[in-house]
Amino acid sequence: MKILCYGDSNTYGMNPLDGSRYDYNIRWTGMLQNILGNGFEIIEEGQNGRTTIYDDEKPNRNGMKDLIPCLNKHKPIDIVILMLGTNDLKTRFHASSQDIANNVSQLVDVIQKETKAQIILVSPMEVTEGIENGAFGDSFDASAVARSQEFSKYYQIVAQEKNCIFVDAAKCSKPSNIDHLHMSEEAHQNLANELAKVIISL
């Protein structure tokens, strides 16, 4: 079974301590592979700064523009784990949580048009208080906290409308207190465990 993991820096595995990349066996994707074992192929497609549909200051961060080439590269695909939206919280995009969920819905439409894959739609972790004073304070203001807390509500609606499996990452994982944005090692483990349960149940 081939499983494509399409996401941002928390799928890439950015270490909040120093901006490096966690080792494979620490990233949730690597842990998921280790849990599921033989018969499953986990494909990592995480990119730092990736948005849903927005062009950001750095090039090639628009998740919509990357999506079809990525899907075509890896077809046939059995499952797509889609976890995007955190970078849409950046102040410059002026996006509400509902706006972001609507953006994600557009990505789901593309995946369903281009593949026969089952989609696991993951609402991202909530960013935490203090993000505006941390390393990413030039991109995120304090309103990102409240908007991220509404992800679950709106993503679940999208999942129901589009016949996706819904997973709320905020129920099992939270970002590191170092930067209020990126997952700790424990959070990676918790998310991998949760996703493994869902996939095994299929």
Coordinates of C-alpha atoms in Angstrom, one line a residue:
M1 CA 0.0 0.0 0.0
K2 CA 1.4 3.3 -1.1
I3 CA 0.8 6.3 1.2
L4 CA 1.6 9.9 0.2
C5 CA 2.2 12.4 3.0
Y6 CA 1.6 15.9 1.6
G7 CA 2.3 18.7 4.0
D8 CA 4.5 21.5 5.3
S9 CA 7.5 21.8 7.7
N10 CA 5.8 19.5 10.2
T11 CA 5.7 16.8 7.6
Y12 CA 9.2 17.6 6.5
G13 CA 10.3 17.3 10.1
M14 CA 11.7 20.7 11.1
N15 CA 13.4 20.7 14.5
P16 CA 12.2 23.7 16.5
L17 CA 15.5 23.8 18.4
D18 CA 17.8 24.7 15.5
G19 CA 15.9 24.6 12.2
S20 CA 17.5 21.3 11.2
R21 CA 15.6 18.3 10.0
Y22 CA 14.8 15.5 12.5
D23 CA 16.3 12.1 11.6
Y24 CA 14.0 9.7 9.7
N25 CA 13.2 7.6 12.7
I26 CA 12.0 10.7 14.6
R27 CA 9.8 12.2 11.9
W28 CA 6.2 11.1 12.1
T29 CA 6.4 9.8 8.6
G30 CA 9.4 7.6 9.4
M31 CA 7.8 6.4 12.6
L32 CA 4.6 5.6 10.7
Q33 CA 6.7 3.5 8.3
N34 CA 8.3 1.7 11.2
I35 CA 4.9 1.0 12.8
L36 CA 3.2 -0.2 9.7
G37 CA 6.1 -2.2 8.4
N38 CA 6.3 -4.3 5.3
G39 CA 3.6 -4.0 2.8
F40 CA 3.4 -0.2 3.3
E41 CA 5.4 2.5 1.5
I42 CA 5.4 5.9 3.1
I43 CA 6.3 8.7 0.7
E44 CA 7.4 12.0 2.3
E45 CA 6.4 15.1 0.5
G46 CA 6.8 17.8 3.2
Q47 CA 8.1 21.3 2.4
N48 CA 9.0 24.1 4.7
G49 CA 6.6 27.0 4.3
R50 CA 4.1 25.2 2.1
T51 CA 0.7 26.9 1.9
T52 CA -2.5 25.6 0.6
I53 CA -3.1 27.9 -2.4
Y54 CA -1.1 31.0 -1.7
D55 CA 2.1 32.3 -3.3
D56 CA 4.4 33.3 -0.4
E57 CA 7.6 35.4 -0.4
K58 CA 9.8 32.4 -1.0
P59 CA 9.2 30.7 -4.3
N60 CA 7.6 27.3 -4.9
R61 CA 5.6 27.2 -1.6
N62 CA 2.1 27.1 -3.2
G63 CA 0.7 23.6 -2.4
M64 CA -1.8 23.8 -5.2
K65 CA 0.8 24.3 -7.8
D66 CA 2.9 21.5 -6.5
L67 CA 0.1 19.0 -6.0
I68 CA -0.6 17.6 -9.5
P69 CA 3.1 17.1 -10.4
C70 CA 3.5 15.4 -7.0
L71 CA 0.5 13.1 -7.5
N72 CA 1.6 12.2 -11.0
K73 CA 5.1 11.4 -9.8
H74 CA 3.9 8.8 -7.3
K75 CA 0.9 7.2 -9.0
P76 CA -0.7 4.8 -8.3
I77 CA -1.4 6.0 -4.7
D78 CA -3.7 4.2 -2.2
I79 CA -3.8 6.9 0.5
V80 CA -3.0 10.6 0.7
I81 CA -2.5 12.1 4.1
L82 CA -3.1 15.8 3.7
M83 CA -1.9 18.1 6.5
L84 CA -1.7 21.7 5.4
G85 CA -3.0 25.1 6.6
T86 CA -0.7 26.3 9.3
N87 CA 1.3 28.6 7.0
D88 CA -2.0 30.1 5.7
L89 CA -2.2 31.6 9.2
K90 CA 0.5 34.0 8.3
T91 CA -0.5 37.6 8.8
R92 CA 0.1 38.6 5.2
F93 CA -2.7 36.3 3.9
H94 CA -5.5 37.7 6.1
A95 CA -7.2 34.3 6.1
S96 CA -9.8 33.1 8.5
S97 CA -9.8 29.5 9.6
Q98 CA -12.9 28.9 7.4
D99 CA -11.0 30.4 4.5
I100 CA -8.2 28.0 5.1
A101 CA -10.5 25.0 5.3
N102 CA -12.0 26.1 2.0
N103 CA -8.5 26.2 0.5
V104 CA -7.9 22.7 1.7
S105 CA -11.2 21.6 0.1
Q106 CA -9.8 22.7 -3.2
L107 CA -6.8 20.5 -2.7
V108 CA -9.0 17.6 -1.8
D109 CA -11.0 18.1 -5.1
V110 CA -7.7 17.9 -7.1
I111 CA -6.6 14.7 -5.3
Q112 CA -10.0 13.1 -5.9
K113 CA -10.0 14.1 -9.6
E114 CA -6.4 12.9 -10.2
T115 CA -6.3 9.7 -8.2
K116 CA -8.5 7.0 -6.6
A117 CA -6.7 7.4 -3.3
Q118 CA -8.5 7.5 0.0
I119 CA -7.8 10.9 1.7
I120 CA -6.9 11.2 5.3
L121 CA -7.5 14.9 6.0
V122 CA -5.5 16.1 9.1
S123 CA -6.4 19.3 10.7
P124 CA -3.0 20.7 11.9
M125 CA -2.0 21.3 15.5
E126 CA -2.9 24.5 17.1
V127 CA -0.2 27.1 17.3
T128 CA 0.4 28.3 20.8
E129 CA 0.4 31.6 22.7
G130 CA 3.6 33.6 22.3
I131 CA 4.2 32.8 18.6
E132 CA 4.2 36.5 17.8
N133 CA 7.2 36.9 20.1
G134 CA 9.1 33.9 18.9
A135 CA 11.3 33.1 16.0
F136 CA 8.4 33.4 13.5
G137 CA 6.9 36.5 15.0
D138 CA 7.6 38.4 11.7
S139 CA 5.1 36.1 9.9
F140 CA 2.5 35.2 12.6
D141 CA 0.6 37.5 14.9
A142 CA -1.3 36.7 18.0
S143 CA -4.5 36.1 16.1
A144 CA -3.0 32.9 14.6
V145 CA -3.6 31.1 17.9
A146 CA -7.4 31.6 18.0
R147 CA -7.7 30.9 14.2
S148 CA -5.7 27.6 14.6
Q149 CA -8.1 26.5 17.4
E150 CA -10.9 26.5 14.8
F151 CA -9.2 24.3 12.4
S152 CA -10.8 21.1 13.7
K153 CA -14.3 22.4 13.3
Y154 CA -14.0 23.5 9.7
Y155 CA -11.7 20.7 8.5
Q156 CA -14.2 18.2 9.9
I157 CA -16.9 19.7 7.8
V158 CA -14.7 19.5 4.7
A159 CA -13.9 15.8 5.5
Q160 CA -17.6 15.0 5.8
E161 CA -18.6 16.8 2.6
K162 CA -15.8 15.2 0.6
N163 CA -15.9 11.7 2.1
C164 CA -12.4 11.9 3.6
I165 CA -11.2 10.3 6.9
F166 CA -10.7 13.0 9.5
V167 CA -7.9 13.2 12.0
D168 CA -7.5 16.1 14.5
A169 CA -3.8 16.4 15.1
A170 CA -4.5 18.8 18.0
K171 CA -6.0 16.0 20.0
C172 CA -2.7 14.1 20.1
S173 CA 0.1 16.6 19.4
K174 CA 1.1 20.1 20.1
P175 CA 4.0 22.3 19.0
S176 CA 7.2 22.8 21.0
N177 CA 7.3 25.6 23.4
I178 CA 10.5 26.7 21.7
D179 CA 8.8 28.2 18.7
H180 CA 5.1 27.5 19.2
L181 CA 4.9 26.2 15.7
H182 CA 6.9 23.0 15.1
M183 CA 6.4 19.6 16.5
S184 CA 8.5 18.1 19.3
E185 CA 9.8 14.6 19.1
E186 CA 7.0 13.5 21.3
A187 CA 4.4 15.1 19.1
H188 CA 5.8 13.3 16.0
Q189 CA 5.5 10.0 17.9
N190 CA 1.9 10.7 19.0
L191 CA 0.8 11.7 15.5
A192 CA 2.4 8.6 14.0
N193 CA 0.6 6.4 16.5
E194 CA -2.8 8.0 15.8
L195 CA -2.4 7.8 12.0
A196 CA -1.2 4.2 12.3
K197 CA -4.4 3.3 14.1
V198 CA -6.5 4.9 11.4
I199 CA -4.7 3.2 8.6
I200 CA -4.7 -0.2 10.2
S201 CA -8.5 0.1 10.8
L202 CA -8.9 0.5 7.0

